[in-house]
Amino acid sequence: MLRGKIILIGVSGGIAAYKIADLVSRLKKLEAEVHVVMTRAATEFITPLTLAVLSQNPVAVEMFEDTTRPDIQHIELAQKADLVLIAPATANVIGKIAHGIADDLLTTMVMASTTKVALAPSMNVHMYENPILQENLNRLRSLGYQVLEPGAGFLACGDTGRGRLPEPEELVDHIIKSVKAEKDFQGVRVLVTAGGTREPIDPIRYISNRSTGKMGYAIAEAAAERGASVVLVSAPAQLTPPPGVEVIRVTSAGDMHQAVMQRFNECDVVIKAAAVADYRPRQIADQKIKKMEGGLKIELERTPDILFECGQRKQHQVLVGFAAETENVEEYAKKKIGQKNLDMIVANDVSQDGAGFGTETNIVTIFYPGGKKVEMPRMSKLDVAFGVLDEVGKILSVKRKEPQ
Ligand code: PMT
């Protein structure tokens, strides 16, 4: 399944380094070419010899180990690899990469890499929750690094919480999704909406919601990686758009409506992950509203229901809605499928921990018109995006076989 793929694994010094032996052997079984670079600290937890035997390749630790070779092989590999995965990624290594420090082979290799780099943080829960670490991870995300979600549970240090390295099978799953051999969305035109719209009250105030755009941006990224040509209609978001994606920036539900409708006919797939305001102020004050005695009433009116209109106009398109619910998730989500003429709906119970607005992960269930449902466990938003696209791919291939 991974034949012809080069996976470069950077192991840093955490107790979870022992899991990398299993990871390497699983990747080899899938016929990947695996190379390993270790920090000196990592060699305290697992020997280079173990990983060399399992990967069937020399393991590098020192920058200038072999003075007889003029080339630095692992730096070259960082450019040729299909994916560089740092696992476990310690707080120290994450901090160094986030700040451009390259003082050993592993960090130098990451700096020199021109390929996708994924990091799997693994550490004590308090280190993981430390705002400095979180800021470093956010910085890396905004620079296009993939950050895998650590698992929660009993940690080697005796604490309980988040910080466990995902199990080898989960790491393999991520690697497969990330380097997916086929560009199975090649030639498919995908429109994705993301973020929370802003509905102005006066020149300085607006009504909005807690959407950060992470879910929609992850879908755009996954679709582009799978070869689609992607248009991302983004409400205001503090995120760097994925490479190779056309971005249309909008502010209000009205703007988003216009942008989506303009591009709708030329799309094959429309995925509406944006949190669009259902109501907006009927009047927008020209000047700042001054405070007065007593309360203030703002009359609201409905915004255009973009998804509904897409459902009305739909011809060959695969139309995917999202449902953000806090109760009766299944009932409300299923209702939207019929009302809006959807091919599927991705429902998230936004009251759940690790799901919905602003989180790095999501927990979703996909519902189909016929009653079929596909439940997904808590995963990074990027992995959810890949899962959603797997389902979209199935609908697309059925539609393509239907007579037009
Ligand atoms: O952006 P993040 O911080 O990553 O958070 C992700 C998310 C929670 C925003 C995302 O996972 C999600 O659930 N998006 C849909 C949010 C939403 O508005 O749900 P809804 O149930 O209110 O709307 C249903 C669907 O109708 C959505 O696809 C929405 O885009 C669409 N809609 C809603 C109102 C409107 N006027 N026009 C629309 O097209």
Short mmCIF file of C-alpha atoms and ligand atoms in Angstrom, two decimals:
data_model
loop_
_atom_site.label_atom_id
_atom_site.label_comp_id
_atom_site.label_asym_id
_atom_site.label_seq_id
_atom_site.Cartn_x
_atom_site.Cartn_y
_atom_site.Cartn_z
CA MET A 1 0.00 0.00 0.00
CA LEU A 2 2.96 2.34 0.58
CA ARG A 3 5.18 0.90 -2.13
CA GLY A 4 7.47 3.60 -3.53
CA LYS A 5 6.81 5.95 -0.63
CA ILE A 6 9.71 7.27 1.44
CA ILE A 7 8.89 7.88 5.08
CA LEU A 8 11.53 9.61 7.17
CA ILE A 9 10.97 9.24 10.91
CA GLY A 10 12.63 11.57 13.40
CA VAL A 11 12.69 10.08 16.88
CA SER A 12 13.29 12.39 19.82
CA GLY A 13 13.95 11.48 23.43
CA GLY A 14 10.72 10.43 25.09
CA ILE A 15 9.65 7.20 26.73
CA ALA A 16 7.22 6.55 23.84
CA ALA A 17 10.23 6.11 21.52
CA TYR A 18 9.85 2.36 22.11
CA LYS A 19 6.61 2.44 20.05
CA ILE A 20 8.61 3.46 16.98
CA ALA A 21 9.95 -0.08 16.60
CA ASP A 22 6.38 -1.30 16.03
CA LEU A 23 5.64 1.68 13.75
CA VAL A 24 8.69 0.99 11.57
CA SER A 25 7.87 -2.67 11.26
CA ARG A 26 4.25 -1.91 10.28
CA LEU A 27 5.45 0.56 7.62
CA LYS A 28 7.87 -2.01 6.24
CA LYS A 29 5.02 -4.53 5.99
CA LEU A 30 3.19 -1.95 3.87
CA GLU A 31 6.31 -1.80 1.67
CA ALA A 32 7.35 1.76 2.53
CA GLU A 33 10.99 2.77 2.34
CA VAL A 34 11.68 3.84 5.93
CA HIS A 35 14.60 5.91 7.20
CA VAL A 36 15.15 6.92 10.79
CA VAL A 37 17.00 9.82 12.37
CA MET A 38 17.33 9.96 16.15
CA THR A 39 18.34 12.61 18.62
CA ARG A 40 21.05 11.60 21.06
CA ALA A 41 18.43 11.57 23.85
CA ALA A 42 16.26 9.15 21.87
CA THR A 43 19.08 6.59 21.87
CA GLU A 44 18.67 6.38 25.66
CA PHE A 45 15.19 4.92 25.12
CA ILE A 46 15.69 2.65 22.10
CA THR A 47 18.85 1.65 20.30
CA PRO A 48 19.64 2.78 16.77
CA LEU A 49 20.47 -0.86 16.01
CA THR A 50 16.86 -1.95 16.69
CA LEU A 51 15.48 0.65 14.30
CA ALA A 52 18.21 -0.03 11.72
CA VAL A 53 17.36 -3.74 11.69
CA LEU A 54 13.63 -3.08 11.43
CA SER A 55 13.91 -0.35 8.80
CA GLN A 56 16.69 -2.16 6.92
CA ASN A 57 18.47 1.16 6.64
CA PRO A 58 21.26 2.82 8.61
CA VAL A 59 19.99 5.04 11.43
CA ALA A 60 21.62 8.45 11.72
CA VAL A 61 22.15 10.29 14.99
CA GLU A 62 25.10 12.60 14.55
CA MET A 63 25.43 15.31 11.96
CA PHE A 64 29.01 14.53 11.00
CA GLU A 65 29.16 10.78 11.68
CA ASP A 66 30.70 9.61 8.44
CA THR A 67 33.55 11.92 7.49
CA THR A 68 34.23 9.89 4.36
CA ARG A 69 30.94 10.95 2.73
CA PRO A 70 30.77 14.46 1.27
CA ASP A 71 26.93 14.42 1.03
CA ILE A 72 24.65 14.51 4.02
CA GLN A 73 22.34 11.69 3.14
CA HIS A 74 19.53 12.39 5.59
CA ILE A 75 19.28 16.01 4.53
CA GLU A 76 18.85 14.82 0.96
CA LEU A 77 16.26 12.34 2.15
CA ALA A 78 14.31 15.11 3.86
CA GLN A 79 13.81 16.60 0.43
CA LYS A 80 12.97 13.35 -1.30
CA ALA A 81 10.71 11.89 1.39
CA ASP A 82 6.94 11.78 0.96
CA LEU A 83 6.55 12.56 4.64
CA VAL A 84 8.78 13.44 7.56
CA LEU A 85 7.20 12.33 10.83
CA ILE A 86 8.68 13.41 14.14
CA ALA A 87 7.47 10.85 16.69
CA PRO A 88 7.63 11.15 19.58
CA ALA A 89 8.07 14.92 19.34
CA THR A 90 9.24 16.23 22.70
CA ALA A 91 8.55 19.75 23.99
CA ASN A 92 12.23 20.53 23.40
CA VAL A 93 12.25 19.45 19.76
CA ILE A 94 8.90 21.18 19.10
CA GLY A 95 10.29 24.40 20.62
CA LYS A 96 13.43 24.20 18.52
CA ILE A 97 11.58 23.55 15.25
CA ALA A 98 9.04 26.31 15.99
CA HIS A 99 11.90 28.79 16.39
CA GLY A 100 14.15 27.67 13.58
CA ILE A 101 16.86 26.16 15.77
CA ALA A 102 18.78 23.47 13.94
CA ASP A 103 21.50 22.27 16.29
CA ASP A 104 21.44 18.53 15.61
CA LEU A 105 20.75 16.22 12.69
CA LEU A 106 17.01 15.85 13.37
CA THR A 107 16.24 19.56 13.61
CA THR A 108 18.58 20.37 10.71
CA MET A 109 16.78 17.77 8.63
CA VAL A 110 13.41 19.40 9.41
CA MET A 111 14.75 22.85 8.51
CA ALA A 112 16.08 21.52 5.22
CA SER A 113 12.92 19.61 4.41
CA THR A 114 10.86 20.64 1.42
CA THR A 115 8.24 18.00 2.06
CA LYS A 116 5.31 17.64 4.47
CA VAL A 117 6.36 17.44 8.10
CA ALA A 118 4.08 15.94 10.74
CA LEU A 119 4.74 16.03 14.48
CA ALA A 120 3.30 13.66 17.06
CA PRO A 121 3.75 15.38 20.43
CA SER A 122 4.24 13.08 23.40
CA MET A 123 5.00 14.26 26.91
CA ASN A 124 3.71 14.84 30.41
CA VAL A 125 0.20 16.36 30.48
CA HIS A 126 1.35 19.56 32.22
CA MET A 127 4.10 20.05 29.66
CA TYR A 128 1.53 19.44 26.92
CA GLU A 129 -0.88 21.95 28.38
CA ASN A 130 1.83 24.54 28.99
CA PRO A 131 0.85 27.67 27.01
CA ILE A 132 4.40 27.96 25.65
CA LEU A 133 4.15 24.49 24.10
CA GLN A 134 0.66 25.22 22.80
CA GLU A 135 1.86 28.49 21.27
CA ASN A 136 4.72 26.63 19.57
CA LEU A 137 2.29 24.05 18.18
CA ASN A 138 -0.02 26.79 16.90
CA ARG A 139 2.92 28.49 15.27
CA LEU A 140 3.88 25.25 13.56
CA ARG A 141 0.30 24.64 12.42
CA SER A 142 0.10 28.12 10.95
CA LEU A 143 3.33 27.39 9.05
CA GLY A 144 1.78 24.31 7.47
CA TYR A 145 3.15 21.58 9.77
CA GLN A 146 0.74 18.77 10.57
CA VAL A 147 0.31 18.29 14.30
CA LEU A 148 -1.17 14.99 15.44
CA GLU A 149 -3.42 14.89 18.46
CA PRO A 150 -1.93 13.02 21.44
CA GLY A 151 -4.06 10.42 23.16
CA ALA A 152 -5.34 10.75 26.72
CA GLY A 153 -4.89 8.32 29.57
CA PHE A 154 -2.32 7.10 32.06
CA LEU A 155 1.09 8.56 31.24
CA ALA A 156 4.47 6.98 31.91
CA CYS A 157 5.31 9.76 34.40
CA GLY A 158 2.35 8.71 36.61
CA ASP A 159 0.02 11.57 35.66
CA THR A 160 -3.22 11.09 33.79
CA GLY A 161 -4.25 13.30 30.87
CA ARG A 162 -3.34 14.17 27.30
CA GLY A 163 0.19 13.53 26.12
CA ARG A 164 0.33 9.90 24.97
CA LEU A 165 1.90 9.17 21.62
CA PRO A 166 -0.87 7.75 19.37
CA GLU A 167 -0.61 3.97 18.98
CA PRO A 168 1.47 2.74 16.01
CA GLU A 169 -1.66 1.71 14.06
CA GLU A 170 -3.03 5.25 14.41
CA LEU A 171 0.29 6.70 13.25
CA VAL A 172 0.25 4.37 10.24
CA ASP A 173 -3.30 5.46 9.50
CA HIS A 174 -2.25 9.09 9.49
CA ILE A 175 0.78 8.37 7.30
CA ILE A 176 -1.37 6.52 4.76
CA LYS A 177 -3.87 9.38 4.63
CA SER A 178 -1.13 11.93 4.35
CA VAL A 179 0.83 10.30 1.54
CA LYS A 180 -2.19 8.69 -0.06
CA ALA A 181 -0.81 7.11 -3.20
CA GLU A 182 -3.64 8.02 -5.53
CA LYS A 183 -4.57 11.57 -6.22
CA ASP A 184 -8.13 10.31 -6.24
CA PHE A 185 -9.66 13.82 -6.50
CA GLN A 186 -7.63 14.79 -9.58
CA GLY A 187 -9.88 16.80 -11.91
CA VAL A 188 -12.54 17.25 -9.22
CA ARG A 189 -13.55 20.84 -8.45
CA VAL A 190 -14.29 21.26 -4.76
CA LEU A 191 -15.74 24.33 -3.06
CA VAL A 192 -15.36 24.50 0.73
CA THR A 193 -16.73 27.14 3.08
CA ALA A 194 -15.07 27.86 6.42
CA GLY A 195 -15.18 30.15 9.42
CA GLY A 196 -17.86 32.15 11.15
CA THR A 197 -19.61 34.96 9.27
CA ARG A 198 -19.83 38.44 10.79
CA GLU A 199 -23.08 40.39 10.59
CA PRO A 200 -22.52 44.10 11.13
CA ILE A 201 -24.56 46.09 13.66
CA ASP A 202 -22.76 49.40 13.15
CA PRO A 203 -19.31 50.35 11.75
CA ILE A 204 -17.50 48.78 14.72
CA ARG A 205 -19.72 45.95 16.03
CA TYR A 206 -20.96 42.68 14.63
CA ILE A 207 -22.74 39.43 15.51
CA SER A 208 -20.69 36.29 14.98
CA ASN A 209 -19.94 32.84 16.43
CA ARG A 210 -17.01 30.79 17.70
CA SER A 211 -15.94 29.16 14.44
CA THR A 212 -12.20 29.48 13.77
CA GLY A 213 -12.28 28.00 10.28
CA LYS A 214 -10.04 25.04 11.28
CA MET A 215 -12.49 22.38 10.09
CA GLY A 216 -13.09 24.01 6.70
CA TYR A 217 -9.40 24.78 6.14
CA ALA A 218 -8.56 21.13 6.95
CA ILE A 219 -11.06 19.96 4.32
CA ALA A 220 -9.56 22.34 1.77
CA GLU A 221 -6.07 21.04 2.62
CA ALA A 222 -7.06 17.38 2.37
CA ALA A 223 -8.92 17.93 -0.92
CA ALA A 224 -5.93 19.76 -2.43
CA GLU A 225 -3.59 16.99 -1.26
CA ARG A 226 -5.79 14.47 -3.00
CA GLY A 227 -5.49 16.39 -6.26
CA ALA A 228 -8.72 18.41 -6.30
CA SER A 229 -8.81 21.99 -7.52
CA VAL A 230 -10.11 23.76 -4.47
CA VAL A 231 -11.91 27.05 -3.88
CA LEU A 232 -12.05 28.00 -0.21
CA VAL A 233 -14.70 30.59 0.63
CA SER A 234 -13.48 31.81 3.98
CA ALA A 235 -15.19 33.97 6.54
CA PRO A 236 -12.66 35.86 8.73
CA ALA A 237 -10.13 33.36 10.17
CA GLN A 238 -6.64 33.63 11.66
CA LEU A 239 -5.31 30.74 9.60
CA THR A 240 -2.86 30.36 6.75
CA PRO A 241 -4.67 28.92 3.73
CA PRO A 242 -3.28 25.60 2.51
CA PRO A 243 -0.96 25.83 -0.49
CA GLY A 244 -2.48 25.57 -3.96
CA VAL A 245 -5.97 26.57 -2.86
CA GLU A 246 -7.87 29.55 -4.31
CA VAL A 247 -9.19 31.63 -1.43
CA ILE A 248 -12.19 33.96 -1.62
CA ARG A 249 -12.39 36.03 1.54
CA VAL A 250 -15.84 37.09 2.69
CA THR A 251 -17.24 38.66 5.82
CA SER A 252 -21.00 38.30 6.11
CA ALA A 253 -23.53 35.59 5.24
CA GLY A 254 -24.62 37.82 2.34
CA ASP A 255 -21.06 37.92 0.96
CA MET A 256 -20.66 34.17 1.39
CA HIS A 257 -23.98 33.57 -0.36
CA GLN A 258 -22.83 35.65 -3.33
CA ALA A 259 -19.41 33.95 -3.56
CA VAL A 260 -20.80 30.42 -3.31
CA MET A 261 -23.58 31.01 -5.83
CA GLN A 262 -21.15 32.59 -8.31
CA ARG A 263 -18.99 29.44 -8.30
CA PHE A 264 -21.65 26.78 -7.66
CA ASN A 265 -22.33 25.65 -11.23
CA GLU A 266 -18.68 24.99 -12.00
CA CYS A 267 -18.18 22.76 -8.91
CA ASP A 268 -18.41 19.00 -8.54
CA VAL A 269 -18.42 18.98 -4.75
CA VAL A 270 -19.60 21.63 -2.28
CA ILE A 271 -18.79 21.17 1.41
CA LYS A 272 -20.29 23.72 3.78
CA ALA A 273 -18.23 23.65 6.97
CA ALA A 274 -18.76 27.37 7.67
CA ALA A 275 -20.84 28.50 10.60
CA VAL A 276 -23.12 30.94 8.82
CA ALA A 277 -25.20 33.34 10.89
CA ASP A 278 -28.91 32.53 10.64
CA TYR A 279 -29.88 36.11 11.53
CA ARG A 280 -28.46 39.57 10.88
CA PRO A 281 -29.49 43.05 12.01
CA ARG A 282 -32.26 44.39 9.78
CA GLN A 283 -30.65 47.87 9.83
CA ILE A 284 -26.92 48.56 9.94
CA ALA A 285 -26.31 51.87 11.70
CA ASP A 286 -24.17 54.30 9.66
CA GLN A 287 -22.50 55.62 12.80
CA LYS A 288 -21.45 53.98 16.07
CA ILE A 289 -24.54 53.36 18.20
CA LYS A 290 -24.14 55.49 21.35
CA LYS A 291 -25.13 54.09 24.68
CA MET A 292 -28.30 55.43 26.23
CA GLU A 293 -30.36 54.85 29.34
CA GLY A 294 -32.12 51.48 29.38
CA GLY A 295 -31.71 48.54 27.01
CA LEU A 296 -31.29 48.40 23.29
CA LYS A 297 -33.34 46.29 20.89
CA ILE A 298 -31.82 45.19 17.61
CA GLU A 299 -34.26 43.76 15.11
CA LEU A 300 -32.89 40.75 13.28
CA GLU A 301 -33.86 39.24 9.94
CA ARG A 302 -32.99 35.89 8.37
CA THR A 303 -29.85 35.60 6.29
CA PRO A 304 -29.98 33.71 3.00
CA ASP A 305 -29.85 29.95 3.63
CA ILE A 306 -26.94 29.18 1.31
CA LEU A 307 -27.05 25.43 1.74
CA PHE A 308 -30.78 25.32 1.04
CA GLU A 309 -30.29 27.31 -2.16
CA CYS A 310 -27.44 25.03 -3.24
CA GLY A 311 -29.80 22.08 -2.71
CA GLN A 312 -32.40 23.71 -4.96
CA ARG A 313 -29.87 24.41 -7.71
CA LYS A 314 -28.06 21.08 -7.45
CA GLN A 315 -27.53 19.12 -10.67
CA HIS A 316 -24.45 16.89 -10.82
CA GLN A 317 -22.92 18.29 -7.60
CA VAL A 318 -22.25 16.32 -4.43
CA LEU A 319 -23.62 18.56 -1.69
CA VAL A 320 -22.33 18.13 1.85
CA GLY A 321 -23.69 20.06 4.81
CA PHE A 322 -22.42 20.25 8.35
CA ALA A 323 -24.66 20.27 11.40
CA ALA A 324 -23.43 21.83 14.63
CA GLU A 325 -25.80 20.69 17.34
CA THR A 326 -25.86 20.67 21.14
CA GLU A 327 -28.80 18.24 21.52
CA ASN A 328 -30.80 15.72 19.47
CA VAL A 329 -27.86 15.59 17.07
CA GLU A 330 -29.09 12.67 14.98
CA GLU A 331 -32.68 13.92 14.68
CA TYR A 332 -31.72 17.48 13.70
CA ALA A 333 -28.97 16.37 11.33
CA LYS A 334 -31.26 13.93 9.52
CA LYS A 335 -33.94 16.58 9.17
CA LYS A 336 -31.46 18.90 7.40
CA ILE A 337 -30.62 16.20 4.81
CA GLY A 338 -34.18 16.25 3.43
CA GLN A 339 -34.87 19.95 3.93
CA LYS A 340 -31.71 20.96 2.08
CA ASN A 341 -31.50 18.16 -0.49
CA LEU A 342 -28.06 16.99 0.69
CA ASP A 343 -26.02 13.99 -0.35
CA MET A 344 -24.71 13.71 3.17
CA ILE A 345 -24.39 15.67 6.38
CA VAL A 346 -21.47 15.76 8.81
CA ALA A 347 -22.86 16.17 12.30
CA ASN A 348 -20.82 17.28 15.27
CA ASP A 349 -22.13 17.48 18.81
CA VAL A 350 -20.38 20.73 19.67
CA SER A 351 -21.05 20.28 23.39
CA GLN A 352 -18.65 17.29 23.46
CA ASP A 353 -15.06 17.74 24.62
CA GLY A 354 -12.69 17.74 21.65
CA ALA A 355 -15.47 18.44 19.12
CA GLY A 356 -16.77 21.47 17.28
CA PHE A 357 -15.72 25.09 17.52
CA GLY A 358 -12.08 26.06 17.95
CA THR A 359 -10.77 22.61 18.88
CA GLU A 360 -7.90 20.85 17.11
CA THR A 361 -9.96 17.66 16.93
CA ASN A 362 -13.50 16.77 15.99
CA ILE A 363 -15.88 13.88 16.61
CA VAL A 364 -18.34 13.51 13.77
CA THR A 365 -21.03 11.20 12.46
CA ILE A 366 -21.90 11.27 8.79
CA PHE A 367 -25.56 10.67 7.89
CA TYR A 368 -26.81 9.69 4.46
CA PRO A 369 -30.31 10.20 2.99
CA GLY A 370 -31.08 6.46 3.09
CA GLY A 371 -30.40 6.21 6.83
CA LYS A 372 -26.84 4.88 6.63
CA LYS A 373 -24.46 6.46 9.12
CA VAL A 374 -20.69 6.43 9.55
CA GLU A 375 -19.32 7.28 12.99
CA MET A 376 -15.79 8.60 13.37
CA PRO A 377 -13.84 8.64 16.64
CA ARG A 378 -12.14 11.76 17.95
CA MET A 379 -9.44 12.65 15.40
CA SER A 380 -7.48 15.68 14.28
CA LYS A 381 -9.57 17.90 12.00
CA LEU A 382 -7.25 16.95 9.13
CA ASP A 383 -7.96 13.26 9.64
CA VAL A 384 -11.70 13.99 9.89
CA ALA A 385 -11.34 15.87 6.59
CA PHE A 386 -9.72 12.85 4.95
CA GLY A 387 -12.52 10.65 6.32
CA VAL A 388 -15.21 12.99 4.98
CA LEU A 389 -13.51 13.00 1.56
CA ASP A 390 -13.39 9.19 1.57
CA GLU A 391 -17.18 9.26 1.84
CA VAL A 392 -17.52 12.02 -0.79
CA GLY A 393 -15.31 9.94 -3.11
CA LYS A 394 -17.73 7.02 -2.86
CA ILE A 395 -20.72 9.24 -3.76
CA LEU A 396 -18.79 10.77 -6.66
CA SER A 397 -17.95 7.40 -8.14
CA VAL A 398 -21.60 6.30 -7.93
CA LYS A 399 -22.77 9.58 -9.54
CA ARG A 400 -20.26 9.19 -12.34
CA LYS A 401 -21.70 5.82 -13.27
CA GLU A 402 -25.24 7.23 -13.46
CA PRO A 403 -26.48 8.28 -16.93
CA GLN A 404 -26.33 12.11 -17.17
O1 PMT B 1 -14.36 26.39 12.39
P1 PMT B 1 -14.04 25.49 13.57
O2 PMT B 1 -13.65 26.27 14.80
O3 PMT B 1 -13.05 24.42 13.18
O4 PMT B 1 -15.39 24.73 13.98
C1 PMT B 1 -15.94 23.77 13.13
C2 PMT B 1 -17.48 23.88 13.05
C3 PMT B 1 -18.09 23.52 14.40
C4 PMT B 1 -17.90 25.31 12.66
C5 PMT B 1 -17.93 22.87 11.94
O5 PMT B 1 -17.54 21.59 12.29
C6 PMT B 1 -19.45 22.91 11.73
O6 PMT B 1 -20.22 22.23 12.39
N1 PMT B 1 -19.91 23.78 10.78
C7 PMT B 1 -21.34 24.04 10.55
C8 PMT B 1 -21.83 25.04 11.55
C9 PMT B 1 -23.26 25.44 11.35
O7 PMT B 1 -23.52 26.56 11.04
O8 PMT B 1 -24.12 24.48 11.50
P2 PMT B 1 -25.73 24.68 11.33
O9 PMT B 1 -26.28 23.41 11.84
O10 PMT B 1 -26.16 25.96 11.97
O11 PMT B 1 -25.92 24.83 9.76
C10 PMT B 1 -26.18 23.71 8.93
C11 PMT B 1 -25.53 23.88 7.59
O12 PMT B 1 -26.16 24.95 6.89
C12 PMT B 1 -24.04 24.18 7.62
O13 PMT B 1 -23.44 23.44 6.60
C13 PMT B 1 -23.99 25.68 7.32
O14 PMT B 1 -22.79 26.02 6.64
C14 PMT B 1 -25.21 25.88 6.44
N2 PMT B 1 -25.85 27.21 6.52
C15 PMT B 1 -26.36 27.67 7.68
C16 PMT B 1 -27.00 28.90 7.71
C17 PMT B 1 -27.10 29.66 6.52
N3 PMT B 1 -27.68 30.84 6.52
N4 PMT B 1 -26.58 29.18 5.39
C18 PMT B 1 -25.97 27.97 5.35
O15 PMT B 1 -25.50 27.54 4.30
#
